[in-house]
Amino acid sequence: MKLLHVDASAKREWSNSRALSRHFIDLLKQQIPALEVDYLDVAADTPAHVSEAFTVATYTPAADRTPAMKQTLEASDALCKRVLDADAFVFAMPMYNFSMPSVFKAFIDNIVRTDLTYKVGADGSYQGQLAPEKVLFLTTRGADLRPGSPLAGMDALTPALRAAFAFMGVPSPTFVDAQPLTFSAVQEREAALVRAKSELAALAQRWAV
């Protein structure tokens, strides 16, 4: 199994999302010794944000693209290939101001590509080209946004991730959300991490079957 592991936290060694994603990968390797991991840190290697040149190039039919357009799309093409080559995904990120880090949004903007990660049918319908059953979004949140909490309606991260990846062919990803981690007592933070690790352990076992 080839797994694409993407980290998006601006923090380094004291990042909870990075620590939890490493923990999950370690669990998977224990279950699947032959696991192949393709690692990408979009905080360190950030895809280019959408530009006018990118927009023009991506909507120009491939056969009509100029050398300059092809050069503009090279990095995006390479990212799409990495995504399409993967059998499983682990996307780890913190929640920033109720949504995703801008570096992960740039990643999404570079991989939502016509005729690569989605196609348009003759009837105008959209057909996502990603088909992995094993997709994990591992998120960390400073506050508690679980159902029933006062901030439950402020979660713009989960629906945005669901929408983008469903469009590319991933209808049922798994979410493991560690929360609350910042705006809470020490005991609550520790309990949040314990809950997340328990969910990750169960998921690693399911993925190994």
PDB file of C-alpha atoms in Angstrom:
ATOM      1  CA  MET A   1       0.000   0.000   0.000  1.00  0.00           C
ATOM      2  CA  LYS A   2       1.288   3.447  -0.939  1.00  0.00           C
ATOM      3  CA  LEU A   3       0.210   6.205   1.428  1.00  0.00           C
ATOM      4  CA  LEU A   4       0.443   9.949   0.878  1.00  0.00           C
ATOM      5  CA  HIS A   5       1.059  11.664   4.233  1.00  0.00           C
ATOM      6  CA  VAL A   6       0.604  15.447   4.236  1.00  0.00           C
ATOM      7  CA  ASP A   7       1.386  17.686   7.232  1.00  0.00           C
ATOM      8  CA  ALA A   8       0.188  21.305   7.265  1.00  0.00           C
ATOM      9  CA  SER A   9       0.969  22.744  10.702  1.00  0.00           C
ATOM     10  CA  ALA A  10       3.088  25.890  10.945  1.00  0.00           C
ATOM     11  CA  LYS A  11       4.539  24.473  14.145  1.00  0.00           C
ATOM     12  CA  ARG A  12       7.362  21.951  14.114  1.00  0.00           C
ATOM     13  CA  GLU A  13       8.272  19.618  16.963  1.00  0.00           C
ATOM     14  CA  TRP A  14       5.595  20.976  19.316  1.00  0.00           C
ATOM     15  CA  SER A  15       2.777  20.486  16.801  1.00  0.00           C
ATOM     16  CA  ASN A  16       0.021  18.179  18.035  1.00  0.00           C
ATOM     17  CA  SER A  17      -1.206  17.364  14.524  1.00  0.00           C
ATOM     18  CA  ARG A  18       2.308  16.370  13.420  1.00  0.00           C
ATOM     19  CA  ALA A  19       2.829  14.242  16.528  1.00  0.00           C
ATOM     20  CA  LEU A  20      -0.503  12.483  16.078  1.00  0.00           C
ATOM     21  CA  SER A  21       0.082  11.839  12.379  1.00  0.00           C
ATOM     22  CA  ARG A  22       3.510  10.339  13.136  1.00  0.00           C
ATOM     23  CA  HIS A  23       1.887   8.210  15.816  1.00  0.00           C
ATOM     24  CA  PHE A  24      -0.688   6.922  13.330  1.00  0.00           C
ATOM     25  CA  ILE A  25       1.935   6.168  10.680  1.00  0.00           C
ATOM     26  CA  ASP A  26       3.952   4.234  13.262  1.00  0.00           C
ATOM     27  CA  LEU A  27       0.860   2.212  14.167  1.00  0.00           C
ATOM     28  CA  LEU A  28       0.225   1.482  10.500  1.00  0.00           C
ATOM     29  CA  LYS A  29       3.804   0.346   9.917  1.00  0.00           C
ATOM     30  CA  GLN A  30       3.430  -2.131  12.777  1.00  0.00           C
ATOM     31  CA  GLN A  31       0.324  -3.522  11.076  1.00  0.00           C
ATOM     32  CA  ILE A  32       1.578  -3.194   7.473  1.00  0.00           C
ATOM     33  CA  PRO A  33       5.389  -3.686   7.336  1.00  0.00           C
ATOM     34  CA  ALA A  34       5.470  -3.121   3.568  1.00  0.00           C
ATOM     35  CA  LEU A  35       3.737   0.271   3.842  1.00  0.00           C
ATOM     36  CA  GLU A  36       5.254   2.830   1.460  1.00  0.00           C
ATOM     37  CA  VAL A  37       4.927   6.444   2.648  1.00  0.00           C
ATOM     38  CA  ASP A  38       5.170   9.457   0.347  1.00  0.00           C
ATOM     39  CA  TYR A  39       5.616  12.422   2.710  1.00  0.00           C
ATOM     40  CA  LEU A  40       4.802  16.054   1.953  1.00  0.00           C
ATOM     41  CA  ASP A  41       5.086  18.976   4.376  1.00  0.00           C
ATOM     42  CA  VAL A  42       3.092  21.782   2.774  1.00  0.00           C
ATOM     43  CA  ALA A  43       4.141  24.213   5.509  1.00  0.00           C
ATOM     44  CA  ALA A  44       7.760  23.849   4.351  1.00  0.00           C
ATOM     45  CA  ASP A  45       7.101  23.085   0.669  1.00  0.00           C
ATOM     46  CA  THR A  46       4.031  25.206   0.016  1.00  0.00           C
ATOM     47  CA  PRO A  47       2.322  24.885  -3.373  1.00  0.00           C
ATOM     48  CA  ALA A  48       1.989  28.155  -5.245  1.00  0.00           C
ATOM     49  CA  HIS A  49      -1.212  30.056  -4.660  1.00  0.00           C
ATOM     50  CA  VAL A  50      -3.572  30.434  -7.595  1.00  0.00           C
ATOM     51  CA  SER A  51      -2.524  33.121 -10.055  1.00  0.00           C
ATOM     52  CA  GLU A  52      -4.054  34.482 -13.240  1.00  0.00           C
ATOM     53  CA  ALA A  53      -1.500  32.514 -15.300  1.00  0.00           C
ATOM     54  CA  PHE A  54      -2.400  29.309 -13.451  1.00  0.00           C
ATOM     55  CA  THR A  55      -6.124  29.855 -13.987  1.00  0.00           C
ATOM     56  CA  VAL A  56      -5.724  30.506 -17.716  1.00  0.00           C
ATOM     57  CA  ALA A  57      -3.412  27.523 -18.163  1.00  0.00           C
ATOM     58  CA  THR A  58      -5.513  25.018 -16.254  1.00  0.00           C
ATOM     59  CA  TYR A  59      -8.665  25.807 -18.250  1.00  0.00           C
ATOM     60  CA  THR A  60      -6.882  25.734 -21.593  1.00  0.00           C
ATOM     61  CA  PRO A  61      -7.197  22.299 -23.255  1.00  0.00           C
ATOM     62  CA  ALA A  62      -3.967  20.349 -22.810  1.00  0.00           C
ATOM     63  CA  ALA A  63      -3.353  20.169 -26.569  1.00  0.00           C
ATOM     64  CA  ASP A  64      -3.549  23.967 -26.846  1.00  0.00           C
ATOM     65  CA  ARG A  65      -1.245  24.911 -23.965  1.00  0.00           C
ATOM     66  CA  THR A  66       1.825  26.951 -24.752  1.00  0.00           C
ATOM     67  CA  PRO A  67       5.246  26.031 -23.329  1.00  0.00           C
ATOM     68  CA  ALA A  68       4.786  28.821 -20.772  1.00  0.00           C
ATOM     69  CA  MET A  69       1.418  27.387 -19.704  1.00  0.00           C
ATOM     70  CA  LYS A  70       2.913  23.913 -19.344  1.00  0.00           C
ATOM     71  CA  GLN A  71       5.689  25.332 -17.182  1.00  0.00           C
ATOM     72  CA  THR A  72       3.122  27.136 -15.019  1.00  0.00           C
ATOM     73  CA  LEU A  73       1.333  23.823 -14.392  1.00  0.00           C
ATOM     74  CA  GLU A  74       4.413  21.626 -13.849  1.00  0.00           C
ATOM     75  CA  ALA A  75       4.326  21.688 -10.050  1.00  0.00           C
ATOM     76  CA  SER A  76       0.558  21.173  -9.962  1.00  0.00           C
ATOM     77  CA  ASP A  77       0.833  18.289 -12.441  1.00  0.00           C
ATOM     78  CA  ALA A  78       3.452  16.653 -10.204  1.00  0.00           C
ATOM     79  CA  LEU A  79       1.231  17.032  -7.118  1.00  0.00           C
ATOM     80  CA  CYS A  80      -1.733  15.534  -8.956  1.00  0.00           C
ATOM     81  CA  LYS A  81       0.395  12.549  -9.957  1.00  0.00           C
ATOM     82  CA  ARG A  82       1.402  11.969  -6.330  1.00  0.00           C
ATOM     83  CA  VAL A  83      -2.244  12.098  -5.289  1.00  0.00           C
ATOM     84  CA  LEU A  84      -3.426   9.795  -8.086  1.00  0.00           C
ATOM     85  CA  ASP A  85      -0.624   7.305  -7.374  1.00  0.00           C
ATOM     86  CA  ALA A  86      -1.587   6.930  -3.697  1.00  0.00           C
ATOM     87  CA  ASP A  87      -3.721   4.107  -2.325  1.00  0.00           C
ATOM     88  CA  ALA A  88      -4.400   5.898   0.965  1.00  0.00           C
ATOM     89  CA  PHE A  89      -4.183   9.406   2.411  1.00  0.00           C
ATOM     90  CA  VAL A  90      -3.341  10.906   5.794  1.00  0.00           C
ATOM     91  CA  PHE A  91      -3.904  14.663   5.908  1.00  0.00           C
ATOM     92  CA  ALA A  92      -2.913  16.236   9.241  1.00  0.00           C
ATOM     93  CA  MET A  93      -3.576  19.851  10.124  1.00  0.00           C
ATOM     94  CA  PRO A  94      -4.569  22.234  12.893  1.00  0.00           C
ATOM     95  CA  MET A  95      -7.705  24.336  12.667  1.00  0.00           C
ATOM     96  CA  TYR A  96      -6.810  28.001  12.140  1.00  0.00           C
ATOM     97  CA  ASN A  97      -9.626  30.462  12.814  1.00  0.00           C
ATOM     98  CA  PHE A  98     -12.310  27.824  12.245  1.00  0.00           C
ATOM     99  CA  SER A  99     -10.921  26.536   8.926  1.00  0.00           C
ATOM    100  CA  MET A 100      -7.820  25.031   7.298  1.00  0.00           C
ATOM    101  CA  PRO A 101      -4.285  26.459   7.150  1.00  0.00           C
ATOM    102  CA  SER A 102      -3.780  28.515   3.995  1.00  0.00           C
ATOM    103  CA  VAL A 103      -0.962  26.190   2.918  1.00  0.00           C
ATOM    104  CA  PHE A 104      -3.397  23.260   2.783  1.00  0.00           C
ATOM    105  CA  LYS A 105      -5.904  25.364   0.838  1.00  0.00           C
ATOM    106  CA  ALA A 106      -3.105  26.013  -1.663  1.00  0.00           C
ATOM    107  CA  PHE A 107      -2.547  22.243  -1.849  1.00  0.00           C
ATOM    108  CA  ILE A 108      -6.247  21.704  -2.611  1.00  0.00           C
ATOM    109  CA  ASP A 109      -6.222  24.464  -5.225  1.00  0.00           C
ATOM    110  CA  ASN A 110      -3.323  22.734  -6.965  1.00  0.00           C
ATOM    111  CA  ILE A 111      -4.896  19.271  -7.063  1.00  0.00           C
ATOM    112  CA  VAL A 112      -8.494  20.065  -8.058  1.00  0.00           C
ATOM    113  CA  ARG A 113      -7.697  19.791 -11.761  1.00  0.00           C
ATOM    114  CA  THR A 114      -9.934  19.191 -14.758  1.00  0.00           C
ATOM    115  CA  ASP A 115      -9.102  15.949 -16.625  1.00  0.00           C
ATOM    116  CA  LEU A 116      -6.732  14.907 -13.835  1.00  0.00           C
ATOM    117  CA  THR A 117      -8.490  14.576 -10.479  1.00  0.00           C
ATOM    118  CA  TYR A 118     -11.963  15.128 -11.915  1.00  0.00           C
ATOM    119  CA  LYS A 119     -13.562  14.914 -15.321  1.00  0.00           C
ATOM    120  CA  VAL A 120     -16.652  16.453 -16.845  1.00  0.00           C
ATOM    121  CA  GLY A 121     -19.036  14.012 -18.495  1.00  0.00           C
ATOM    122  CA  ALA A 122     -20.836  14.608 -21.778  1.00  0.00           C
ATOM    123  CA  ASP A 123     -23.966  15.417 -19.770  1.00  0.00           C
ATOM    124  CA  GLY A 124     -22.106  18.028 -17.718  1.00  0.00           C
ATOM    125  CA  SER A 125     -21.767  15.852 -14.627  1.00  0.00           C
ATOM    126  CA  TYR A 126     -18.564  15.802 -12.588  1.00  0.00           C
ATOM    127  CA  GLN A 127     -16.707  12.549 -12.008  1.00  0.00           C
ATOM    128  CA  GLY A 128     -14.023  12.440  -9.344  1.00  0.00           C
ATOM    129  CA  GLN A 129     -10.969  10.392 -10.248  1.00  0.00           C
ATOM    130  CA  LEU A 130      -9.718   9.539  -6.752  1.00  0.00           C
ATOM    131  CA  ALA A 131     -10.909   6.204  -5.452  1.00  0.00           C
ATOM    132  CA  PRO A 132      -9.033   5.270  -2.268  1.00  0.00           C
ATOM    133  CA  GLU A 133     -11.178   3.879   0.528  1.00  0.00           C
ATOM    134  CA  LYS A 134      -8.580   4.781   3.165  1.00  0.00           C
ATOM    135  CA  VAL A 135      -8.613   8.557   3.715  1.00  0.00           C
ATOM    136  CA  LEU A 136      -7.944  10.174   7.101  1.00  0.00           C
ATOM    137  CA  PHE A 137      -8.266  13.819   8.031  1.00  0.00           C
ATOM    138  CA  LEU A 138      -6.493  14.256  11.352  1.00  0.00           C
ATOM    139  CA  THR A 139      -7.252  17.676  12.796  1.00  0.00           C
ATOM    140  CA  THR A 140      -6.422  19.483  15.998  1.00  0.00           C
ATOM    141  CA  ARG A 141      -8.558  22.268  17.423  1.00  0.00           C
ATOM    142  CA  GLY A 142      -7.791  24.711  20.211  1.00  0.00           C
ATOM    143  CA  ALA A 143     -11.421  24.898  21.330  1.00  0.00           C
ATOM    144  CA  ASP A 144     -14.125  22.266  21.667  1.00  0.00           C
ATOM    145  CA  LEU A 145     -16.288  22.222  18.527  1.00  0.00           C
ATOM    146  CA  ARG A 146     -17.919  18.848  19.119  1.00  0.00           C
ATOM    147  CA  PRO A 147     -21.711  18.566  18.687  1.00  0.00           C
ATOM    148  CA  GLY A 148     -23.462  20.080  21.668  1.00  0.00           C
ATOM    149  CA  SER A 149     -20.660  22.497  22.534  1.00  0.00           C
ATOM    150  CA  PRO A 150     -21.272  26.272  22.333  1.00  0.00           C
ATOM    151  CA  LEU A 151     -18.903  26.546  19.334  1.00  0.00           C
ATOM    152  CA  ALA A 152     -20.183  23.500  17.448  1.00  0.00           C
ATOM    153  CA  GLY A 153     -21.598  25.647  14.627  1.00  0.00           C
ATOM    154  CA  MET A 154     -18.249  27.377  14.020  1.00  0.00           C
ATOM    155  CA  ASP A 155     -16.543  24.407  12.347  1.00  0.00           C
ATOM    156  CA  ALA A 156     -15.897  25.503   8.753  1.00  0.00           C
ATOM    157  CA  LEU A 157     -13.001  23.055   8.365  1.00  0.00           C
ATOM    158  CA  THR A 158     -14.865  19.736   8.204  1.00  0.00           C
ATOM    159  CA  PRO A 159     -17.429  20.716   5.521  1.00  0.00           C
ATOM    160  CA  ALA A 160     -14.757  22.389   3.377  1.00  0.00           C
ATOM    161  CA  LEU A 161     -12.582  19.266   3.404  1.00  0.00           C
ATOM    162  CA  ARG A 162     -15.558  16.988   2.772  1.00  0.00           C
ATOM    163  CA  ALA A 163     -16.727  19.067  -0.198  1.00  0.00           C
ATOM    164  CA  ALA A 164     -13.350  19.356  -1.929  1.00  0.00           C
ATOM    165  CA  PHE A 165     -12.476  15.688  -1.653  1.00  0.00           C
ATOM    166  CA  ALA A 166     -15.985  14.395  -2.415  1.00  0.00           C
ATOM    167  CA  PHE A 167     -15.751  16.386  -5.658  1.00  0.00           C
ATOM    168  CA  MET A 168     -12.539  14.475  -6.466  1.00  0.00           C
ATOM    169  CA  GLY A 169     -14.075  11.099  -5.664  1.00  0.00           C
ATOM    170  CA  VAL A 170     -13.688  10.604  -1.895  1.00  0.00           C
ATOM    171  CA  PRO A 171     -17.230  10.405  -0.498  1.00  0.00           C
ATOM    172  CA  SER A 172     -16.560   8.931   2.949  1.00  0.00           C
ATOM    173  CA  PRO A 173     -13.290  10.052   4.577  1.00  0.00           C
ATOM    174  CA  THR A 174     -12.548   9.405   8.246  1.00  0.00           C
ATOM    175  CA  PHE A 175     -12.133  12.359  10.619  1.00  0.00           C
ATOM    176  CA  VAL A 176     -10.224  12.156  13.882  1.00  0.00           C
ATOM    177  CA  ASP A 177     -10.434  15.514  15.644  1.00  0.00           C
ATOM    178  CA  ALA A 178      -8.381  16.166  18.775  1.00  0.00           C
ATOM    179  CA  GLN A 179     -10.178  18.868  20.753  1.00  0.00           C
ATOM    180  CA  PRO A 180      -9.975  20.977  22.887  1.00  0.00           C
ATOM    181  CA  LEU A 181      -6.199  21.407  23.046  1.00  0.00           C
ATOM    182  CA  THR A 182      -5.490  25.079  23.775  1.00  0.00           C
ATOM    183  CA  PHE A 183      -8.420  26.821  25.406  1.00  0.00           C
ATOM    184  CA  SER A 184      -9.001  24.244  28.130  1.00  0.00           C
ATOM    185  CA  ALA A 185      -7.655  22.804  31.351  1.00  0.00           C
ATOM    186  CA  VAL A 186      -4.707  20.414  31.297  1.00  0.00           C
ATOM    187  CA  GLN A 187      -6.950  17.452  32.077  1.00  0.00           C
ATOM    188  CA  GLU A 188      -9.197  18.251  29.112  1.00  0.00           C
ATOM    189  CA  ARG A 189      -6.209  18.522  26.764  1.00  0.00           C
ATOM    190  CA  GLU A 190      -4.835  15.204  27.962  1.00  0.00           C
ATOM    191  CA  ALA A 191      -8.244  13.572  27.551  1.00  0.00           C
ATOM    192  CA  ALA A 192      -8.533  14.940  24.011  1.00  0.00           C
ATOM    193  CA  LEU A 193      -5.211  13.385  23.022  1.00  0.00           C
ATOM    194  CA  VAL A 194      -6.148  10.079  24.621  1.00  0.00           C
ATOM    195  CA  ARG A 195      -9.431  10.035  22.672  1.00  0.00           C
ATOM    196  CA  ALA A 196      -7.640  10.794  19.413  1.00  0.00           C
ATOM    197  CA  LYS A 197      -4.996   8.098  19.944  1.00  0.00           C
ATOM    198  CA  SER A 198      -7.682   5.552  20.775  1.00  0.00           C
ATOM    199  CA  GLU A 199      -9.533   6.375  17.533  1.00  0.00           C
ATOM    200  CA  LEU A 200      -6.278   6.192  15.561  1.00  0.00           C
ATOM    201  CA  ALA A 201      -5.407   2.787  17.018  1.00  0.00           C
ATOM    202  CA  ALA A 202      -8.794   1.408  15.995  1.00  0.00           C
ATOM    203  CA  LEU A 203      -8.457   2.927  12.519  1.00  0.00           C
ATOM    204  CA  ALA A 204      -4.971   1.448  12.008  1.00  0.00           C
ATOM    205  CA  GLN A 205      -6.388  -1.995  12.731  1.00  0.00           C
ATOM    206  CA  ARG A 206      -9.221  -1.493  10.238  1.00  0.00           C
ATOM    207  CA  TRP A 207      -6.832  -0.275   7.529  1.00  0.00           C
ATOM    208  CA  ALA A 208      -4.597  -3.295   8.043  1.00  0.00           C
ATOM    209  CA  VAL A 209      -7.395  -5.769   7.290  1.00  0.00           C
TER     210      VAL A 209
END
